[in-house]
Amino acid sequence: MKKTEQMYEGKAKKVFATDSEDYCIVSYKDDATAFNGVKRGTIAGKGVINNKMTNYLMKKLAAEAGVPTHFVEELSDRETLVKKVKIVPLEVIVRNIAAGSFSKRFGVKEGTPLKCPTLEYCLKDDALGDPMINDYQILACGFATEEELNTIADYAFRVNDYLKDFFAGVNVDLVDFKLEFGKTRDGAIVLADEISPDTCRFWDMTTHEKLDKDRFRRDLGNVEEAYDEMMKRVLGE
Ligand code: TMP
């Protein structure tokens, strides 16, 4: 498959067309943003880590958790061939432990284990600041159908069940994470985007040290070291 023109540049990735209608190539950058692009910086080596970690986890989710994904083939340290999908404009957030906006919104102290996992949606719209949206509002606006939303919720909890155990195996609490889904040309819902320290909260189970992008968001220092540590725990590299 040959890379052709750039289709899109996001905050952390570029997407290129290929000479096939059904595939595109994502290229991971080291650029980091937070608070809807207000805070900007670079995390050296992040693109390589996020590319490799995402691919490793997506392969496992497809093979072992029955969650179809857009992953096709890792082409290089930063580039991956994926199925071309139409992204469902929702950020799908699953939480196991209260943190971040959940703690702020509901006054639940960060670090409080939740009695059961939660699922919430935000509309992917930077101009609107990615507002929270519920199932009824999603259906009313036509951002997804009821069947698509049921599939997305089912896959999101399957991802959580699988990854919670996987990360526990490397002494990491999976606090929360954000997924995105896409629709293939034949209408199937597949997991897309990435699963990385940019999009998950990872806390060391013993020390509760943060090993994710909150180190950048909150100016905690040792940002690259945290990404390197997660890469080592997940991929042994
Ligand atoms: P939140 O607590 O800020 O709502 O974040 C919940 C999870 O979603 C956390 O693991 C970080 C991730 N996330 C993204 O991947 N992209 C975003 O734009 C935001 C706000 C959060």
PDB file of C-alpha atoms and ligand atoms in Angstrom:
ATOM      1  CA  MET A   1       0.000   0.000   0.000  1.00  0.00           C
ATOM      2  CA  LYS A   2       1.464   3.365  -0.989  1.00  0.00           C
ATOM      3  CA  LYS A   3       1.086   6.505   1.117  1.00  0.00           C
ATOM      4  CA  THR A   4      -0.466   9.348  -0.896  1.00  0.00           C
ATOM      5  CA  GLU A   5      -1.764  12.773   0.237  1.00  0.00           C
ATOM      6  CA  GLN A   6      -2.261  13.934   3.848  1.00  0.00           C
ATOM      7  CA  MET A   7      -5.983  13.821   4.668  1.00  0.00           C
ATOM      8  CA  TYR A   8      -5.972  15.284   8.145  1.00  0.00           C
ATOM      9  CA  GLU A   9      -3.696  16.553  10.894  1.00  0.00           C
ATOM     10  CA  GLY A  10      -4.891  16.202  14.461  1.00  0.00           C
ATOM     11  CA  LYS A  11      -3.248  17.222  17.720  1.00  0.00           C
ATOM     12  CA  ALA A  12      -1.252  14.006  18.112  1.00  0.00           C
ATOM     13  CA  LYS A  13      -1.449  12.246  14.736  1.00  0.00           C
ATOM     14  CA  LYS A  14      -1.527  12.807  11.001  1.00  0.00           C
ATOM     15  CA  VAL A  15      -3.622  10.652   8.698  1.00  0.00           C
ATOM     16  CA  PHE A  16      -2.588   9.917   5.118  1.00  0.00           C
ATOM     17  CA  ALA A  17      -4.582   8.421   2.261  1.00  0.00           C
ATOM     18  CA  THR A  18      -3.220   5.376   0.432  1.00  0.00           C
ATOM     19  CA  ASP A  19      -3.653   4.108  -3.095  1.00  0.00           C
ATOM     20  CA  SER A  20      -6.505   1.942  -1.735  1.00  0.00           C
ATOM     21  CA  GLU A  21      -9.954   3.350  -0.896  1.00  0.00           C
ATOM     22  CA  ASP A  22     -10.216   1.026   2.125  1.00  0.00           C
ATOM     23  CA  TYR A  23      -7.042   1.888   4.029  1.00  0.00           C
ATOM     24  CA  CYS A  24      -5.166   4.851   5.424  1.00  0.00           C
ATOM     25  CA  ILE A  25      -1.932   5.396   7.302  1.00  0.00           C
ATOM     26  CA  VAL A  26      -1.698   7.078  10.702  1.00  0.00           C
ATOM     27  CA  SER A  27       1.528   8.765  11.728  1.00  0.00           C
ATOM     28  CA  TYR A  28       2.069   9.496  15.427  1.00  0.00           C
ATOM     29  CA  LYS A  29       3.676  12.805  16.458  1.00  0.00           C
ATOM     30  CA  ASP A  30       5.512  13.829  19.637  1.00  0.00           C
ATOM     31  CA  ASP A  31       3.260  16.909  19.972  1.00  0.00           C
ATOM     32  CA  ALA A  32       1.234  17.077  23.169  1.00  0.00           C
ATOM     33  CA  THR A  33      -1.703  19.341  23.938  1.00  0.00           C
ATOM     34  CA  ALA A  34      -4.081  19.648  26.863  1.00  0.00           C
ATOM     35  CA  PHE A  35      -7.195  21.620  27.762  1.00  0.00           C
ATOM     36  CA  ASN A  36      -8.453  21.629  24.186  1.00  0.00           C
ATOM     37  CA  GLY A  37      -5.165  22.762  22.698  1.00  0.00           C
ATOM     38  CA  VAL A  38      -4.540  25.634  25.146  1.00  0.00           C
ATOM     39  CA  LYS A  39      -1.424  23.986  26.632  1.00  0.00           C
ATOM     40  CA  ARG A  40       1.128  22.815  24.076  1.00  0.00           C
ATOM     41  CA  GLY A  41       4.406  20.972  24.249  1.00  0.00           C
ATOM     42  CA  THR A  42       6.456  18.045  23.061  1.00  0.00           C
ATOM     43  CA  ILE A  43       7.000  14.694  24.715  1.00  0.00           C
ATOM     44  CA  ALA A  44      10.140  13.224  23.110  1.00  0.00           C
ATOM     45  CA  GLY A  45       9.573   9.704  21.818  1.00  0.00           C
ATOM     46  CA  LYS A  46       5.836   9.733  22.603  1.00  0.00           C
ATOM     47  CA  GLY A  47       4.793   9.047  18.999  1.00  0.00           C
ATOM     48  CA  VAL A  48       6.798   5.831  18.873  1.00  0.00           C
ATOM     49  CA  ILE A  49       5.510   4.642  22.254  1.00  0.00           C
ATOM     50  CA  ASN A  50       1.853   5.448  21.496  1.00  0.00           C
ATOM     51  CA  ASN A  51       2.056   3.768  18.087  1.00  0.00           C
ATOM     52  CA  LYS A  52       3.600   0.556  19.427  1.00  0.00           C
ATOM     53  CA  MET A  53       1.462   0.358  22.563  1.00  0.00           C
ATOM     54  CA  THR A  54      -1.774   0.982  20.653  1.00  0.00           C
ATOM     55  CA  ASN A  55      -0.981  -1.696  18.086  1.00  0.00           C
ATOM     56  CA  TYR A  56       0.058  -4.237  20.700  1.00  0.00           C
ATOM     57  CA  LEU A  57      -3.127  -3.693  22.729  1.00  0.00           C
ATOM     58  CA  MET A  58      -5.449  -3.598  19.705  1.00  0.00           C
ATOM     59  CA  LYS A  59      -4.053  -6.927  18.470  1.00  0.00           C
ATOM     60  CA  LYS A  60      -4.716  -8.472  21.875  1.00  0.00           C
ATOM     61  CA  LEU A  61      -8.218  -6.963  22.130  1.00  0.00           C
ATOM     62  CA  ALA A  62      -9.174  -8.381  18.736  1.00  0.00           C
ATOM     63  CA  ALA A  63      -7.715 -11.826  19.423  1.00  0.00           C
ATOM     64  CA  GLU A  64      -8.580 -12.245  23.101  1.00  0.00           C
ATOM     65  CA  ALA A  65     -11.535  -9.950  23.882  1.00  0.00           C
ATOM     66  CA  GLY A  66     -13.534 -10.144  20.634  1.00  0.00           C
ATOM     67  CA  VAL A  67     -13.307  -6.408  19.954  1.00  0.00           C
ATOM     68  CA  PRO A  68     -12.755  -5.628  16.254  1.00  0.00           C
ATOM     69  CA  THR A  69     -10.340  -2.776  15.563  1.00  0.00           C
ATOM     70  CA  HIS A  70      -9.078  -0.662  12.674  1.00  0.00           C
ATOM     71  CA  PHE A  71      -5.517  -2.052  13.046  1.00  0.00           C
ATOM     72  CA  VAL A  72      -4.011  -3.712   9.969  1.00  0.00           C
ATOM     73  CA  GLU A  73      -0.206  -3.552  10.092  1.00  0.00           C
ATOM     74  CA  GLU A  74       2.565  -1.658  11.859  1.00  0.00           C
ATOM     75  CA  LEU A  75       4.661  -0.094   9.093  1.00  0.00           C
ATOM     76  CA  SER A  76       7.381   1.602  11.148  1.00  0.00           C
ATOM     77  CA  ASP A  77       8.091   3.051  14.598  1.00  0.00           C
ATOM     78  CA  ARG A  78       5.583   5.833  14.053  1.00  0.00           C
ATOM     79  CA  GLU A  79       3.352   4.667  11.186  1.00  0.00           C
ATOM     80  CA  THR A  80       0.527   2.140  11.027  1.00  0.00           C
ATOM     81  CA  LEU A  81      -1.765   0.952   8.270  1.00  0.00           C
ATOM     82  CA  VAL A  82      -5.399   1.020   9.412  1.00  0.00           C
ATOM     83  CA  LYS A  83      -8.806   0.404   7.896  1.00  0.00           C
ATOM     84  CA  LYS A  84     -10.380   3.585   6.613  1.00  0.00           C
ATOM     85  CA  VAL A  85     -13.331   4.413   8.853  1.00  0.00           C
ATOM     86  CA  LYS A  86     -15.729   7.244   9.448  1.00  0.00           C
ATOM     87  CA  ILE A  87     -15.103   8.256  13.052  1.00  0.00           C
ATOM     88  CA  VAL A  88     -18.232   8.277  15.245  1.00  0.00           C
ATOM     89  CA  PRO A  89     -17.962  11.791  16.742  1.00  0.00           C
ATOM     90  CA  LEU A  90     -17.938  10.601  20.370  1.00  0.00           C
ATOM     91  CA  GLU A  91     -15.263  10.307  23.034  1.00  0.00           C
ATOM     92  CA  VAL A  92     -16.215   7.164  24.910  1.00  0.00           C
ATOM     93  CA  ILE A  93     -14.880   7.333  28.468  1.00  0.00           C
ATOM     94  CA  VAL A  94     -14.763   4.401  30.888  1.00  0.00           C
ATOM     95  CA  ARG A  95     -13.769   4.895  34.535  1.00  0.00           C
ATOM     96  CA  ASN A  96     -12.853   2.509  37.346  1.00  0.00           C
ATOM     97  CA  ILE A  97     -11.466   5.009  39.864  1.00  0.00           C
ATOM     98  CA  ALA A  98     -12.589   8.637  40.298  1.00  0.00           C
ATOM     99  CA  ALA A  99     -10.164  11.165  38.779  1.00  0.00           C
ATOM    100  CA  GLY A 100      -9.978  14.234  36.563  1.00  0.00           C
ATOM    101  CA  SER A 101     -13.234  15.762  35.349  1.00  0.00           C
ATOM    102  CA  PHE A 102     -15.326  13.087  37.141  1.00  0.00           C
ATOM    103  CA  SER A 103     -13.870  14.088  40.513  1.00  0.00           C
ATOM    104  CA  LYS A 104     -14.345  17.776  39.758  1.00  0.00           C
ATOM    105  CA  ARG A 105     -17.886  17.453  38.421  1.00  0.00           C
ATOM    106  CA  PHE A 106     -19.255  15.175  41.131  1.00  0.00           C
ATOM    107  CA  GLY A 107     -17.072  16.125  44.116  1.00  0.00           C
ATOM    108  CA  VAL A 108     -15.720  12.579  44.490  1.00  0.00           C
ATOM    109  CA  LYS A 109     -12.140  12.605  45.799  1.00  0.00           C
ATOM    110  CA  GLU A 110      -9.549  11.581  43.205  1.00  0.00           C
ATOM    111  CA  GLY A 111      -8.503   7.981  43.879  1.00  0.00           C
ATOM    112  CA  THR A 112     -11.888   6.804  45.180  1.00  0.00           C
ATOM    113  CA  PRO A 113     -12.615   3.359  43.676  1.00  0.00           C
ATOM    114  CA  LEU A 114     -16.003   3.367  41.909  1.00  0.00           C
ATOM    115  CA  LYS A 115     -18.556   0.712  42.953  1.00  0.00           C
ATOM    116  CA  CYS A 116     -18.898  -0.267  39.301  1.00  0.00           C
ATOM    117  CA  PRO A 117     -17.279   0.952  36.064  1.00  0.00           C
ATOM    118  CA  THR A 118     -18.925   4.002  34.488  1.00  0.00           C
ATOM    119  CA  LEU A 119     -19.407   4.938  30.853  1.00  0.00           C
ATOM    120  CA  GLU A 120     -19.841   8.483  29.591  1.00  0.00           C
ATOM    121  CA  TYR A 121     -19.806  10.200  26.231  1.00  0.00           C
ATOM    122  CA  CYS A 122     -18.464  13.544  25.076  1.00  0.00           C
ATOM    123  CA  LEU A 123     -19.223  15.012  21.680  1.00  0.00           C
ATOM    124  CA  LYS A 124     -15.996  15.252  19.670  1.00  0.00           C
ATOM    125  CA  ASP A 125     -16.172  18.921  18.778  1.00  0.00           C
ATOM    126  CA  ASP A 126     -13.225  21.163  19.672  1.00  0.00           C
ATOM    127  CA  ALA A 127     -15.149  24.361  18.878  1.00  0.00           C
ATOM    128  CA  LEU A 128     -17.756  23.375  21.506  1.00  0.00           C
ATOM    129  CA  GLY A 129     -15.106  22.129  23.977  1.00  0.00           C
ATOM    130  CA  ASP A 130     -16.122  18.440  23.703  1.00  0.00           C
ATOM    131  CA  PRO A 131     -19.313  18.736  25.829  1.00  0.00           C
ATOM    132  CA  MET A 132     -20.702  15.740  27.707  1.00  0.00           C
ATOM    133  CA  ILE A 133     -23.672  14.171  25.899  1.00  0.00           C
ATOM    134  CA  ASN A 134     -26.062  11.386  26.946  1.00  0.00           C
ATOM    135  CA  ASP A 135     -27.563   8.468  24.994  1.00  0.00           C
ATOM    136  CA  TYR A 136     -30.853  10.249  24.309  1.00  0.00           C
ATOM    137  CA  GLN A 137     -29.099  13.346  23.007  1.00  0.00           C
ATOM    138  CA  ILE A 138     -26.819  11.236  20.789  1.00  0.00           C
ATOM    139  CA  LEU A 139     -29.832   9.472  19.234  1.00  0.00           C
ATOM    140  CA  ALA A 140     -31.815  12.706  18.920  1.00  0.00           C
ATOM    141  CA  CYS A 141     -28.987  14.428  17.056  1.00  0.00           C
ATOM    142  CA  GLY A 142     -28.228  11.347  14.946  1.00  0.00           C
ATOM    143  CA  PHE A 143     -24.563  11.108  15.984  1.00  0.00           C
ATOM    144  CA  ALA A 144     -25.074   7.311  16.231  1.00  0.00           C
ATOM    145  CA  THR A 145     -27.986   4.894  15.947  1.00  0.00           C
ATOM    146  CA  GLU A 146     -29.320   2.892  18.901  1.00  0.00           C
ATOM    147  CA  GLU A 147     -27.746  -0.264  17.500  1.00  0.00           C
ATOM    148  CA  GLU A 148     -24.376   1.450  17.017  1.00  0.00           C
ATOM    149  CA  LEU A 149     -24.491   2.884  20.535  1.00  0.00           C
ATOM    150  CA  ASN A 150     -25.297  -0.534  22.036  1.00  0.00           C
ATOM    151  CA  THR A 151     -22.336  -2.026  20.164  1.00  0.00           C
ATOM    152  CA  ILE A 152     -20.056   0.795  21.301  1.00  0.00           C
ATOM    153  CA  ALA A 153     -21.074   0.379  24.957  1.00  0.00           C
ATOM    154  CA  ASP A 154     -20.624  -3.393  24.763  1.00  0.00           C
ATOM    155  CA  TYR A 155     -17.154  -3.053  23.201  1.00  0.00           C
ATOM    156  CA  ALA A 156     -16.119  -0.317  25.659  1.00  0.00           C
ATOM    157  CA  PHE A 157     -16.900  -2.528  28.689  1.00  0.00           C
ATOM    158  CA  ARG A 158     -15.200  -5.506  27.032  1.00  0.00           C
ATOM    159  CA  VAL A 159     -12.102  -3.361  26.492  1.00  0.00           C
ATOM    160  CA  ASN A 160     -12.247  -2.337  30.155  1.00  0.00           C
ATOM    161  CA  ASP A 161     -12.613  -5.905  31.454  1.00  0.00           C
ATOM    162  CA  TYR A 162      -9.681  -7.053  29.362  1.00  0.00           C
ATOM    163  CA  LEU A 163      -7.354  -4.088  29.935  1.00  0.00           C
ATOM    164  CA  LYS A 164      -8.019  -3.834  33.691  1.00  0.00           C
ATOM    165  CA  ASP A 165      -6.671  -7.373  34.080  1.00  0.00           C
ATOM    166  CA  PHE A 166      -3.878  -6.849  31.584  1.00  0.00           C
ATOM    167  CA  PHE A 167      -2.573  -3.731  33.349  1.00  0.00           C
ATOM    168  CA  ALA A 168      -2.990  -5.293  36.798  1.00  0.00           C
ATOM    169  CA  GLY A 169      -0.525  -7.901  35.507  1.00  0.00           C
ATOM    170  CA  VAL A 170       2.100  -5.171  35.131  1.00  0.00           C
ATOM    171  CA  ASN A 171       1.219  -3.582  38.504  1.00  0.00           C
ATOM    172  CA  VAL A 172      -0.772  -0.723  37.017  1.00  0.00           C
ATOM    173  CA  ASP A 173      -4.268   0.471  37.959  1.00  0.00           C
ATOM    174  CA  LEU A 174      -6.299   1.367  34.875  1.00  0.00           C
ATOM    175  CA  VAL A 175      -8.024   4.417  36.379  1.00  0.00           C
ATOM    176  CA  ASP A 176      -9.919   5.565  33.278  1.00  0.00           C
ATOM    177  CA  PHE A 177      -9.535   5.872  29.523  1.00  0.00           C
ATOM    178  CA  LYS A 178     -11.033   7.348  26.365  1.00  0.00           C
ATOM    179  CA  LEU A 179     -11.885   5.337  23.252  1.00  0.00           C
ATOM    180  CA  GLU A 180     -13.016   6.312  19.790  1.00  0.00           C
ATOM    181  CA  PHE A 181     -14.890   4.101  17.366  1.00  0.00           C
ATOM    182  CA  GLY A 182     -15.232   4.190  13.599  1.00  0.00           C
ATOM    183  CA  LYS A 183     -17.595   2.806  10.988  1.00  0.00           C
ATOM    184  CA  THR A 184     -16.157   0.850   8.062  1.00  0.00           C
ATOM    185  CA  ARG A 185     -17.558   1.120   4.542  1.00  0.00           C
ATOM    186  CA  ASP A 186     -19.744  -1.934   5.194  1.00  0.00           C
ATOM    187  CA  GLY A 187     -21.186  -0.329   8.347  1.00  0.00           C
ATOM    188  CA  ALA A 188     -19.311  -2.339  11.009  1.00  0.00           C
ATOM    189  CA  ILE A 189     -18.294  -0.557  14.229  1.00  0.00           C
ATOM    190  CA  VAL A 190     -14.589  -1.011  15.040  1.00  0.00           C
ATOM    191  CA  LEU A 191     -12.305   0.368  17.730  1.00  0.00           C
ATOM    192  CA  ALA A 192     -10.154   3.168  16.248  1.00  0.00           C
ATOM    193  CA  ASP A 193      -7.809   5.961  17.407  1.00  0.00           C
ATOM    194  CA  GLU A 194      -5.319   4.949  20.120  1.00  0.00           C
ATOM    195  CA  ILE A 195      -4.856   3.359  23.540  1.00  0.00           C
ATOM    196  CA  SER A 196      -1.852   4.981  25.149  1.00  0.00           C
ATOM    197  CA  PRO A 197      -0.643   7.095  28.078  1.00  0.00           C
ATOM    198  CA  ASP A 198      -2.214  10.050  26.187  1.00  0.00           C
ATOM    199  CA  THR A 199      -5.684   8.540  26.420  1.00  0.00           C
ATOM    200  CA  CYS A 200      -5.605   6.484  29.634  1.00  0.00           C
ATOM    201  CA  ARG A 201      -4.819   7.198  33.271  1.00  0.00           C
ATOM    202  CA  PHE A 202      -2.282   4.693  34.563  1.00  0.00           C
ATOM    203  CA  TRP A 203      -1.304   4.635  38.264  1.00  0.00           C
ATOM    204  CA  ASP A 204       1.349   2.370  39.700  1.00  0.00           C
ATOM    205  CA  MET A 205      -0.567  -0.043  41.963  1.00  0.00           C
ATOM    206  CA  THR A 206       1.963   0.103  44.766  1.00  0.00           C
ATOM    207  CA  THR A 207       3.131   3.731  44.833  1.00  0.00           C
ATOM    208  CA  HIS A 208       0.094   5.297  43.041  1.00  0.00           C
ATOM    209  CA  GLU A 209       2.595   7.251  40.935  1.00  0.00           C
ATOM    210  CA  LYS A 210       0.988   8.689  37.783  1.00  0.00           C
ATOM    211  CA  LEU A 211       2.401   7.085  34.616  1.00  0.00           C
ATOM    212  CA  ASP A 212       0.434   8.966  31.954  1.00  0.00           C
ATOM    213  CA  LYS A 213      -0.270  12.327  30.321  1.00  0.00           C
ATOM    214  CA  ASP A 214      -1.483  13.854  33.610  1.00  0.00           C
ATOM    215  CA  ARG A 215       2.253  14.429  34.269  1.00  0.00           C
ATOM    216  CA  PHE A 216       2.186  16.839  31.293  1.00  0.00           C
ATOM    217  CA  ARG A 217      -1.311  18.250  31.960  1.00  0.00           C
ATOM    218  CA  ARG A 218      -0.473  19.004  35.614  1.00  0.00           C
ATOM    219  CA  ASP A 219       3.247  19.911  35.224  1.00  0.00           C
ATOM    220  CA  LEU A 220       4.383  17.042  37.444  1.00  0.00           C
ATOM    221  CA  GLY A 221       7.746  16.522  35.695  1.00  0.00           C
ATOM    222  CA  ASN A 222       9.328  13.242  34.502  1.00  0.00           C
ATOM    223  CA  VAL A 223       6.851  13.056  31.613  1.00  0.00           C
ATOM    224  CA  GLU A 224       9.102  11.129  29.188  1.00  0.00           C
ATOM    225  CA  GLU A 225      10.185   8.818  32.011  1.00  0.00           C
ATOM    226  CA  ALA A 226       6.546   7.891  32.693  1.00  0.00           C
ATOM    227  CA  TYR A 227       5.903   7.048  29.018  1.00  0.00           C
ATOM    228  CA  ASP A 228       9.145   5.027  28.892  1.00  0.00           C
ATOM    229  CA  GLU A 229       8.161   3.141  32.047  1.00  0.00           C
ATOM    230  CA  MET A 230       4.736   2.216  30.604  1.00  0.00           C
ATOM    231  CA  MET A 231       6.364   1.102  27.362  1.00  0.00           C
ATOM    232  CA  LYS A 232       8.736  -1.122  29.342  1.00  0.00           C
ATOM    233  CA  ARG A 233       5.928  -2.638  31.417  1.00  0.00           C
ATOM    234  CA  VAL A 234       3.655  -3.299  28.436  1.00  0.00           C
ATOM    235  CA  LEU A 235       6.113  -4.261  25.708  1.00  0.00           C
ATOM    236  CA  GLY A 236       9.273  -5.015  27.667  1.00  0.00           C
ATOM    237  CA  GLU A 237      11.156  -2.452  25.520  1.00  0.00           C
TER     238      GLU A 237
HETATM  239  P1  TMP B   1     -11.200  13.487  32.107  1.00  0.00           P
HETATM  240  O1  TMP B   1     -11.172  13.038  33.532  1.00  0.00           O
HETATM  241  O2  TMP B   1     -10.405  14.736  31.861  1.00  0.00           O
HETATM  242  O3  TMP B   1     -12.588  13.586  31.566  1.00  0.00           O
HETATM  243  O4  TMP B   1     -10.455  12.345  31.245  1.00  0.00           O
HETATM  244  C1  TMP B   1     -10.927  11.025  31.233  1.00  0.00           C
HETATM  245  C2  TMP B   1      -9.988  10.150  30.407  1.00  0.00           C
HETATM  246  O5  TMP B   1     -10.013  10.518  29.043  1.00  0.00           O
HETATM  247  C3  TMP B   1      -8.515  10.240  30.819  1.00  0.00           C
HETATM  248  O6  TMP B   1      -7.981   8.932  30.801  1.00  0.00           O
HETATM  249  C4  TMP B   1      -7.868  11.081  29.772  1.00  0.00           C
HETATM  250  C5  TMP B   1      -8.716  10.853  28.563  1.00  0.00           C
HETATM  251  N1  TMP B   1      -8.854  12.046  27.719  1.00  0.00           N
HETATM  252  C6  TMP B   1      -8.485  12.004  26.403  1.00  0.00           C
HETATM  253  O7  TMP B   1      -7.985  10.985  25.917  1.00  0.00           O
HETATM  254  N2  TMP B   1      -8.668  13.115  25.637  1.00  0.00           N
HETATM  255  C7  TMP B   1      -9.212  14.251  26.125  1.00  0.00           C
HETATM  256  O8  TMP B   1      -9.343  15.232  25.380  1.00  0.00           O
HETATM  257  C8  TMP B   1      -9.607  14.287  27.500  1.00  0.00           C
HETATM  258  C9  TMP B   1     -10.215  15.527  28.088  1.00  0.00           C
HETATM  259  C10 TMP B   1      -9.424  13.154  28.257  1.00  0.00           C
END
